[in-house]
C-alpha cells in the first residue's frame, strides 16, 4: 500500500487557509514524508482532468477551504467528494460560510452593481458586468455562474470533518492529520477542536465580575483596553462565550476581542442568534429597571453593524442563511 | 344611532357607569331637560329619540368640564357635538338666524356669533 | 426505553368536546409512533377518569402518559399523582393543553380539532424523551419572617407563634398596630378598634416566640424557600430602649412640634415621640429629620431630662441577620393623596378631610376626645358630606379599582357622626353601595332606616369654600336634579393604594407586583395567599384593598400555609431544573447574570470556572438555558432535543 | 424681539382694548407683536366630529401663514383662538392620514408639517419674558386692590391644549402676584361663563354671570381679570341684565389681564382702551 493521498482545494475564501498549511513550518516536511499530495492547485501543477480520471475513493482525504459561491466551486467540491474517502471542511468559510458569507445580506445584482459600478475607484462608464457567456470573434468565452447565495461546504456536499478557524490554527491541523493518519477517527461530523467555549481557555476568564453586565458599549478603537481584564467587563463586545476554543487565544493575546471565527460549540445551532441572545442578556441589566425605552435603544444602537458583528463568520450556516426578501 | 354617535365622537359610550359627575359639574345643567349622563344612558338603552329631541345637546356650551373630570375618560363634549351634527346634517337648524334681533347682532362679540352659527345651524 | 405511551383525551364536559372533535383526536393519535393506546372520557379528572388511566397503565404496560385536557396549572399535579399510584414515575406523565390553548379560543371545529391533534402529538414527543425524575429535597428552617406589623402581620405572627414556631416581626414604624390602631370603631358591629386590637398588640409584644423588630426595615434577602437569609436594618432611634422606662418626660420637654402621623396631621407630636399612648413597644424614638439637635447642633434637652441616661445621639443604624424558612409580606396600604384631586380643592381646604382623619375625630383617644369638630375652627359641623369613590373606579385619571371599604366606612362614619351630633345631618354621596360582607347590607339598611342618613346617588364634581361653608356641586342621578349642597365639613372616601415602600421591597424579595402596585398572588382563585416565589406569602392590603375580616382571614391563611410548610421534614422541590454539562461550560458567567432567582453561580474547579445550579433555588424558568452561549445548559425534561422534536411534530 | 401674533376677529372690533393693551405692555417689555399677514378667522370653536376635516382647514391655514412668513411660533390673546388653533395643530400632529388630506385640500398653500408652536400670551410672559422680569418693571403699586383671576374654559380644557392644571391653575395668579396684586382664591375661575349661548340662551349666561361675578364680589374682589373676549363680554355686559333681575346685585369691573399689566407697568391709562370697558375699573383708572 502506498502513502495516503491528500488533496487541497480552495473555493470562496481569502487564501489564508492555504497559507496556514505552510504555518506548520518544518512539520510540513513530516507530512509530505507520510502522504502523497495529489492535488493542490496553488502549489502543484495538477489539473482538474487529473482528478477526473481517478477512481472513486482513490483520494484518502480532501481538504477543502472556502465557501461555495460559484458553479465551478460546486463542481469541484462534488468532484472531490466523489474521489475522496474523507472530506474535511477546512476553515471557517468552508465550515460556516465565513466572511464571504456576509454577502448573503445582499443579492447578486446588488453585489455586481456595487463592485462593478459604484465603488469609488471603479471607472466603468459602459456599466460592464461579468456575463456567463460572451461571444466574440466567433469564440465563446464562459465564466462560472455566480450564485445568489453563498453556501457552506456541507450545504453542497456531505462533509466528514470540520477544521474550524480563520484560518485553522496549525496545531489543530497537525492534530487532525495525525488523527487521520493513525486511523483513530471520531464520529462523522465532528469538529476537530475542543468542544468548550473560548472563555474556558481565556486567560482573562478569572477577571469576570460576579455578575456580568455591560453598561456602555465601546469599540476597540474608542478606549485603551485593559490587557488583563475580560473584554465584556470593559464593555467591548467579545464573542468568546459563544465561540469554540482551540484557536490558541491569538486575538485575545493581541488584546483584541474574539470575533467568533471558530464557530459555535456543538450544542449551538446558530452562533449569531446565540450571540445576540447572550449580549441581550447582559446588556444594561444592572440598571434594567431604571432605563427608559429610549435609553435602551440608545445602548443597543451603539452596536455598530450588529448583523456583521454577530454573524461575521456564520451567516450561511445560520437558521435564516441569508437575508429574506 | 349609538354606533353613529360612537363613530362621530370616537368615544366608548359603553364605558359610562352613570356616576353623574358630568352632570354635577355642568355649568349649563340647570337649563337642560335631560342631564348629560342621561344623554349617554338613553343611547345605551336604545332610546335615541329622547336624545335627538332634547334641548340638552344645544345648551351644552362645549366647555369641556365634564370631559376633563370623567372617570371613564369619555369626552362628553365630543358626544354632544356628534349628536348635534346628526341633527344639523338633516338640515335642521336649532336657531332661526333671521329671528336674532338687531340689538343682539350688534352687541355681542363676533366670536359669539360665529360660534353660535357653527354650533347651532346646519 | 421503547416508548409505550397512552393518550387520554378529556371532553371536559362540553368545554373541550363542543369545539374539538375528541373522537377524531383519539383516532388520529392511535397510529402515532410510540403511542400504544388512546381513548377519551368525559371528565378525565374525575375518579372514574383517573381509575381509567390507572387500569390502562397496568393493562397496556404503559411507560408514558399524555392527558389531553385543561391547562397543566390546573391538573398536572392531579394526573401525575394518578400515574404514580400505579408505579409510573410522575414525570413520565404530561398534560396536552387542548382547552385554554385550543377549544376555548377557537370556533372552527375542524381547525380546532387539527390543532388539538398537533398539540397532543407534540406532547407525545416530549414524553418520549422525558426522564424519570425524583423531587429535590431541601432542608427547612422552621422560623418565619413577617414584614409589617398591622393587623395582618399581627394576626399572622400570632398564629405561627402560637403553633410553636419562632417569628421575626419587622415593622417600619416605632409601634406595631398599623392603620387599624387609628380607627375608632369598626363596621358592622361598631366594636371599638382599640379594644380588639390593643390586646393583640400586647400579646405580640410579650409572646416568647415572637422577636419584634420595630422601627426596622428589610434591607436585603438572599437564600431560597426554607432557607432565607434576611438582613434587617434597625433604624437608629437614638434612645436606648433597654434603659428607657417610658416615663415620657423627654417628650414633654422636647421643644419641637411636628404634625402627628398617627393623628393624620390633625394635631402635633414632638420630635422625640411615641406615636400613640397604646403603642407596642411603648418606647420613644427621635425623629432625626425634625430634631432640633440634629438640625442645628443645639438643644439636647431630652438628654438632660432623662434620668436613666437612655438618650444616645451617637447611635447609628444597625444591621442584623436572621435565618428564616418562610416569609409573609403584610405591608398594608396608604390613602391616595387628596392633593391629586384638584376639583375637590387638592388639599387646600382644611375641612375637606380623608376617612382616617375622620376616624381620629371620632376616636375617644383622638385630638378631640371623640367629639366631632371640624379642623379649621373646631366648630361642631352641623352638616357633613361623605363622598365615596374619590380616586377609585377612575381608570382615566386615578385608580381603576374599587377601594372595597369606603362604602362601609362612610356609612359607619355617617352613623357615628349622627351618634355624636344627634342634630347633625350626614349626606352620603355614592355611585353604588357595595355591602357584600356578613352583616354589611343590614348595616347600611340600619343607617338608612334608623339613622335616616341621606344617600344621594351621584358623584360630586367640585368642592369649593364659600363663606366658611363648603359647597358641593353634585347631582341626584335618581331624580335627575342638579344639586348645590352646602355643608360644614366633607369626608372623602379616598382610593386605597399600596404602601409606597412595597415597590422596593418586592424587588428585594423578587416577588411580583401588579399594574397598581399591589402584590400579585400565585393564582387568583386557588393560590390567593402565595406569591410566585416559593416560601413567600402575602396578607392584607399589600395584596389588594380589603376590610379587617378579610385581612385577618387572609393573614391566618398565609400563616397556615407557612405552618403547612413547617409541618414537613423537608421541602420537595420540582426537579424540572436547569442542568450544566460541565464538559461544555466555559464559565463565561452569562447564566449568573440572567438568573432571576439567584440560583446560578460560578465555581472554580481545578482552576477553571464552571457554572453550577442551586437546584433548590432554580424555578426552571429557562432563562439561563436560552442565554447560555455555549449550549452547556439544559433543562430536565425540556431538553433541546425534546423541544426540536415537539416543534417538528407541530410543523409536520 | 418679534413674535408673530394672531389677533382673530374680536380683537379687531369689540376687544380692541385687549389688543392695544397687549401691544403696549409687550413693547414695554421689549417685545413686538407682529401681526400675521393675511390671517383668517380660526372658526372660533374647534370642530369635534371625527369626520369633519373641513373645519380644521381654517385654523391650519393660519399656521401655514406663519410658516410662509418665516415663523415657527405664533401667539394668541383670545382664549378661543388659542384653543382652536392649538387643538387643530394637536390633531394635525396626531393623524397622518388627516394631515395628508388637509394638505391636499389646501393645494395653493405650502404643505404644513405641524411644526408651528401655538402659544398663548400668558405662557409667553411666563416662559420667555419671565414673571421675575415683569416684576422688576412694575412702577405702580396696586397692593390696595384684590383681583379675581378668571381663566374660563378654553385655556385649561381639554387637557391636550391646557396651558395649566385644569382644576387648580396658577399661571394667572403668578402673573398677578408678580405685578404686586393680591388675588382671591376664586373657585369659579375655571367655570364656564355660558359662552356663545349669549346669543340664543341669554338666561343661561345671566345665571352664570350672576354666580361668577357674585362669588367674586363675595370673596372681596375689586376687579375680575380675564383673557377671553367672550368671557369678558358675558361677565361684564350681561351684568346689566343681571341687575335687572336681581336689583341688589352689585357690579364689578371685568378687564383683560393686559390692561391690568399696563396699569402696573406704568402705561398711561388712556392708552389701555378702558373706554371700551362698560364698567369702568375706577380703582385702576384713578391712580
mmCIF file of C-alpha atoms in Angstrom, chain D residues 53-262:
data_model
loop_
_atom_site.group_PDB
_atom_site.id
_atom_site.type_symbol
_atom_site.label_atom_id
_atom_site.label_comp_id
_atom_site.label_asym_id
_atom_site.label_seq_id
_atom_site.Cartn_x
_atom_site.Cartn_y
_atom_site.Cartn_z
ATOM 1 C CA UNK D 53 -61.905 67.829 8.473
ATOM 2 C CA UNK D 54 -63.068 70.845 6.544
ATOM 3 C CA UNK D 55 -63.495 72.949 9.650
ATOM 4 C CA UNK D 56 -59.906 72.277 10.580
ATOM 5 C CA UNK D 57 -58.693 73.931 7.419
ATOM 6 C CA UNK D 58 -59.311 77.468 8.690
ATOM 7 C CA UNK D 59 -57.101 77.248 11.787
ATOM 8 C CA UNK D 60 -54.439 75.259 9.943
ATOM 9 C CA UNK D 61 -54.351 77.814 7.163
ATOM 10 C CA UNK D 62 -53.327 80.440 9.716
ATOM 11 C CA UNK D 63 -50.482 78.233 10.838
ATOM 12 C CA UNK D 64 -49.420 77.864 7.212
ATOM 13 C CA UNK D 65 -49.266 81.665 7.067
ATOM 14 C CA UNK D 66 -46.873 81.645 9.993
ATOM 15 C CA UNK D 67 -44.640 79.220 8.105
ATOM 16 C CA UNK D 68 -44.877 81.208 4.918
ATOM 17 C CA UNK D 69 -43.832 84.348 6.747
ATOM 18 C CA UNK D 70 -40.839 82.599 8.224
ATOM 19 C CA UNK D 71 -42.073 81.916 11.733
ATOM 20 C CA UNK D 72 -42.199 78.810 13.854
ATOM 21 C CA UNK D 73 -44.478 80.037 16.592
ATOM 22 C CA UNK D 74 -47.497 82.225 16.934
ATOM 23 C CA UNK D 75 -49.002 83.860 19.963
ATOM 24 C CA UNK D 76 -52.688 84.480 20.544
ATOM 25 C CA UNK D 77 -54.523 86.640 23.037
ATOM 26 C CA UNK D 78 -58.084 85.434 22.629
ATOM 27 C CA UNK D 79 -58.616 82.188 24.519
ATOM 28 C CA UNK D 80 -60.986 80.887 21.861
ATOM 29 C CA UNK D 81 -58.498 81.472 19.069
ATOM 30 C CA UNK D 82 -55.796 79.889 21.157
ATOM 31 C CA UNK D 83 -57.912 76.819 21.768
ATOM 32 C CA UNK D 84 -58.977 76.368 18.179
ATOM 33 C CA UNK D 85 -55.541 76.855 16.656
ATOM 34 C CA UNK D 86 -53.914 74.667 19.258
ATOM 35 C CA UNK D 87 -56.449 71.844 19.046
ATOM 36 C CA UNK D 88 -56.216 71.847 15.270
ATOM 37 C CA UNK D 89 -52.445 71.690 15.496
ATOM 38 C CA UNK D 90 -52.504 68.844 18.029
ATOM 39 C CA UNK D 91 -54.909 66.922 15.823
ATOM 40 C CA UNK D 92 -52.773 67.636 12.773
ATOM 41 C CA UNK D 93 -49.801 66.093 14.539
ATOM 42 C CA UNK D 94 -51.685 63.018 15.692
ATOM 43 C CA UNK D 95 -53.313 61.840 12.498
ATOM 44 C CA UNK D 96 -51.084 61.397 9.467
ATOM 45 C CA UNK D 97 -53.953 60.480 7.172
ATOM 46 C CA UNK D 98 -55.943 63.567 8.084
ATOM 47 C CA UNK D 99 -52.824 65.671 7.702
ATOM 48 C CA UNK D 100 -52.347 64.463 4.133
ATOM 49 C CA UNK D 101 -55.976 65.117 3.309
ATOM 50 C CA UNK D 102 -55.945 68.635 4.694
ATOM 51 C CA UNK D 103 -52.689 69.409 2.934
ATOM 52 C CA UNK D 104 -54.005 68.226 -0.401
ATOM 53 C CA UNK D 105 -57.151 70.241 0.127
ATOM 54 C CA UNK D 106 -55.143 73.421 0.681
ATOM 55 C CA UNK D 107 -53.429 72.957 -2.630
ATOM 56 C CA UNK D 108 -52.369 76.539 -3.173
ATOM 57 C CA UNK D 109 -50.511 76.707 0.117
ATOM 58 C CA UNK D 110 -47.266 75.075 1.090
ATOM 59 C CA UNK D 111 -47.662 71.707 2.816
ATOM 60 C CA UNK D 112 -47.942 72.143 6.558
ATOM 61 C CA UNK D 113 -45.910 69.774 8.708
ATOM 62 C CA UNK D 114 -47.473 70.590 12.051
ATOM 63 C CA UNK D 115 -44.367 72.414 13.195
ATOM 64 C CA UNK D 116 -45.712 75.780 14.304
ATOM 65 C CA UNK D 117 -45.977 76.215 18.028
ATOM 66 C CA UNK D 118 -49.248 77.762 19.151
ATOM 67 C CA UNK D 119 -48.784 79.856 22.275
ATOM 68 C CA UNK D 120 -50.945 81.965 24.483
ATOM 69 C CA UNK D 121 -49.605 85.292 25.662
ATOM 70 C CA UNK D 122 -49.721 84.132 29.293
ATOM 71 C CA UNK D 123 -47.243 81.341 28.640
ATOM 72 C CA UNK D 124 -45.036 83.681 26.642
ATOM 73 C CA UNK D 125 -44.998 86.062 29.587
ATOM 74 C CA UNK D 126 -44.055 83.238 31.926
ATOM 75 C CA UNK D 127 -41.627 81.249 29.797
ATOM 76 C CA UNK D 128 -39.973 83.856 27.587
ATOM 77 C CA UNK D 129 -40.304 87.188 29.323
ATOM 78 C CA UNK D 130 -40.260 85.750 32.827
ATOM 79 C CA UNK D 131 -42.518 86.868 35.665
ATOM 80 C CA UNK D 132 -39.422 87.977 37.588
ATOM 81 C CA UNK D 133 -38.528 90.402 34.825
ATOM 82 C CA UNK D 134 -42.061 91.724 34.717
ATOM 83 C CA UNK D 135 -41.973 92.201 38.452
ATOM 84 C CA UNK D 136 -38.865 94.357 38.090
ATOM 85 C CA UNK D 137 -40.683 96.716 35.738
ATOM 86 C CA UNK D 138 -43.653 97.386 37.986
ATOM 87 C CA UNK D 139 -43.946 101.107 38.667
ATOM 88 C CA UNK D 140 -47.421 101.445 40.135
ATOM 89 C CA UNK D 141 -48.277 99.942 43.475
ATOM 90 C CA UNK D 142 -51.514 98.013 43.220
ATOM 91 C CA UNK D 143 -51.470 96.406 46.644
ATOM 92 C CA UNK D 144 -54.725 98.084 47.580
ATOM 93 C CA UNK D 145 -56.862 96.037 45.241
ATOM 94 C CA UNK D 146 -57.911 92.432 45.214
ATOM 95 C CA UNK D 147 -58.250 90.697 41.911
ATOM 96 C CA UNK D 148 -60.276 87.639 40.931
ATOM 97 C CA UNK D 149 -58.387 85.833 38.167
ATOM 98 C CA UNK D 150 -60.791 84.250 35.740
ATOM 99 C CA UNK D 151 -59.494 81.627 33.292
ATOM 100 C CA UNK D 152 -62.726 80.411 31.757
ATOM 101 C CA UNK D 153 -62.649 77.139 29.863
ATOM 102 C CA UNK D 154 -60.541 77.249 26.809
ATOM 103 C CA UNK D 155 -57.128 77.955 28.285
ATOM 104 C CA UNK D 156 -57.490 74.943 30.544
ATOM 105 C CA UNK D 157 -59.529 72.396 28.667
ATOM 106 C CA UNK D 158 -59.313 69.919 27.028
ATOM 107 C CA UNK D 159 -56.145 68.631 28.662
ATOM 108 C CA UNK D 160 -54.344 68.239 25.330
ATOM 109 C CA UNK D 161 -54.153 72.006 24.915
ATOM 110 C CA UNK D 162 -54.257 73.230 28.507
ATOM 111 C CA UNK D 163 -51.775 75.928 29.467
ATOM 112 C CA UNK D 164 -52.045 74.894 33.128
ATOM 113 C CA UNK D 165 -53.686 72.421 35.509
ATOM 114 C CA UNK D 166 -57.388 72.256 34.646
ATOM 115 C CA UNK D 167 -58.611 72.278 38.249
ATOM 116 C CA UNK D 168 -56.005 74.326 40.064
ATOM 117 C CA UNK D 169 -54.329 76.630 37.582
ATOM 118 C CA UNK D 170 -51.868 79.187 38.870
ATOM 119 C CA UNK D 171 -50.312 80.970 35.901
ATOM 120 C CA UNK D 172 -52.575 83.986 36.113
ATOM 121 C CA UNK D 173 -52.157 84.252 39.883
ATOM 122 C CA UNK D 174 -48.391 84.093 39.459
ATOM 123 C CA UNK D 175 -48.502 86.876 36.914
ATOM 124 C CA UNK D 176 -50.743 88.986 39.126
ATOM 125 C CA UNK D 177 -48.506 88.418 42.126
ATOM 126 C CA UNK D 178 -45.549 89.487 40.018
ATOM 127 C CA UNK D 179 -47.450 92.694 39.393
ATOM 128 C CA UNK D 180 -47.812 93.162 43.133
ATOM 129 C CA UNK D 181 -51.524 92.465 43.109
ATOM 130 C CA UNK D 182 -53.337 90.439 45.702
ATOM 131 C CA UNK D 183 -55.571 87.687 44.322
ATOM 132 C CA UNK D 184 -58.526 85.961 45.869
ATOM 133 C CA UNK D 185 -58.816 82.183 45.926
ATOM 134 C CA UNK D 186 -61.530 82.112 43.319
ATOM 135 C CA UNK D 187 -63.273 78.742 42.943
ATOM 136 C CA UNK D 188 -65.178 79.870 39.837
ATOM 137 C CA UNK D 189 -62.086 80.889 37.923
ATOM 138 C CA UNK D 190 -62.386 77.829 35.689
ATOM 139 C CA UNK D 191 -66.176 77.719 35.483
ATOM 140 C CA UNK D 192 -67.827 78.346 32.149
ATOM 141 C CA UNK D 193 -69.449 81.761 31.540
ATOM 142 C CA UNK D 194 -72.056 80.323 29.184
ATOM 143 C CA UNK D 195 -70.104 81.364 26.114
ATOM 144 C CA UNK D 196 -71.963 81.678 22.774
ATOM 145 C CA UNK D 197 -75.274 80.909 24.489
ATOM 146 C CA UNK D 198 -75.249 84.655 24.969
ATOM 147 C CA UNK D 199 -76.860 84.791 21.524
ATOM 148 C CA UNK D 200 -79.719 82.358 21.884
ATOM 149 C CA UNK D 201 -79.932 81.342 25.538
ATOM 150 C CA UNK D 202 -79.158 84.510 27.338
ATOM 151 C CA UNK D 203 -80.832 83.289 30.528
ATOM 152 C CA UNK D 204 -78.074 80.782 30.962
ATOM 153 C CA UNK D 205 -75.423 83.445 30.628
ATOM 154 C CA UNK D 206 -77.229 85.749 33.028
ATOM 155 C CA UNK D 207 -77.321 82.946 35.570
ATOM 156 C CA UNK D 208 -73.650 82.194 35.109
ATOM 157 C CA UNK D 209 -72.663 85.834 35.340
ATOM 158 C CA UNK D 210 -74.738 86.296 38.463
ATOM 159 C CA UNK D 211 -72.994 83.392 40.123
ATOM 160 C CA UNK D 212 -69.451 84.041 38.925
ATOM 161 C CA UNK D 213 -69.391 87.781 39.472
ATOM 162 C CA UNK D 214 -71.423 87.415 42.651
ATOM 163 C CA UNK D 215 -68.970 84.986 44.181
ATOM 164 C CA UNK D 216 -66.018 87.144 43.165
ATOM 165 C CA UNK D 217 -67.603 90.073 44.954
ATOM 166 C CA UNK D 218 -68.481 87.958 47.985
ATOM 167 C CA UNK D 219 -64.894 86.912 48.233
ATOM 168 C CA UNK D 220 -63.800 90.522 48.233
ATOM 169 C CA UNK D 221 -62.601 91.076 44.695
ATOM 170 C CA UNK D 222 -62.444 94.607 43.275
ATOM 171 C CA UNK D 223 -61.987 93.547 39.720
ATOM 172 C CA UNK D 224 -62.126 90.402 37.601
ATOM 173 C CA UNK D 225 -59.304 89.741 35.182
ATOM 174 C CA UNK D 226 -59.714 87.551 32.139
ATOM 175 C CA UNK D 227 -58.178 86.556 28.851
ATOM 176 C CA UNK D 228 -61.175 85.862 26.630
ATOM 177 C CA UNK D 229 -63.238 88.497 24.817
ATOM 178 C CA UNK D 230 -66.383 86.396 25.107
ATOM 179 C CA UNK D 231 -65.916 85.796 28.837
ATOM 180 C CA UNK D 232 -65.251 89.482 29.217
ATOM 181 C CA UNK D 233 -68.439 90.348 27.352
ATOM 182 C CA UNK D 234 -70.614 87.860 29.208
ATOM 183 C CA UNK D 235 -69.272 88.691 32.632
ATOM 184 C CA UNK D 236 -69.299 92.423 32.088
ATOM 185 C CA UNK D 237 -72.045 93.455 29.676
ATOM 186 C CA UNK D 238 -74.507 90.870 30.977
ATOM 187 C CA UNK D 239 -74.210 92.352 34.460
ATOM 188 C CA UNK D 240 -76.785 94.867 33.270
ATOM 189 C CA UNK D 241 -79.244 92.050 32.651
ATOM 190 C CA UNK D 242 -78.353 90.517 35.995
ATOM 191 C CA UNK D 243 -79.033 93.787 37.712
ATOM 192 C CA UNK D 244 -82.472 93.945 36.110
ATOM 193 C CA UNK D 245 -83.319 90.577 37.558
ATOM 194 C CA UNK D 246 -81.538 90.957 40.890
ATOM 195 C CA UNK D 247 -81.642 94.604 41.897
ATOM 196 C CA UNK D 248 -79.417 94.038 44.921
ATOM 197 C CA UNK D 249 -76.637 92.792 42.648
ATOM 198 C CA UNK D 250 -73.522 94.954 42.747
ATOM 199 C CA UNK D 251 -71.476 95.413 39.643
ATOM 200 C CA UNK D 252 -67.833 94.575 39.303
ATOM 201 C CA UNK D 253 -65.432 95.617 36.549
ATOM 202 C CA UNK D 254 -64.092 92.891 34.263
ATOM 203 C CA UNK D 255 -60.874 93.708 32.441
ATOM 204 C CA UNK D 256 -58.205 91.966 30.421
ATOM 205 C CA UNK D 257 -55.048 90.900 32.206
ATOM 206 C CA UNK D 258 -53.052 93.010 29.785
ATOM 207 C CA UNK D 259 -54.947 96.115 30.882
ATOM 208 C CA UNK D 260 -54.035 95.454 34.485
ATOM 209 C CA UNK D 261 -50.443 94.820 33.447
ATOM 210 C CA UNK D 262 -50.443 98.108 31.595
#
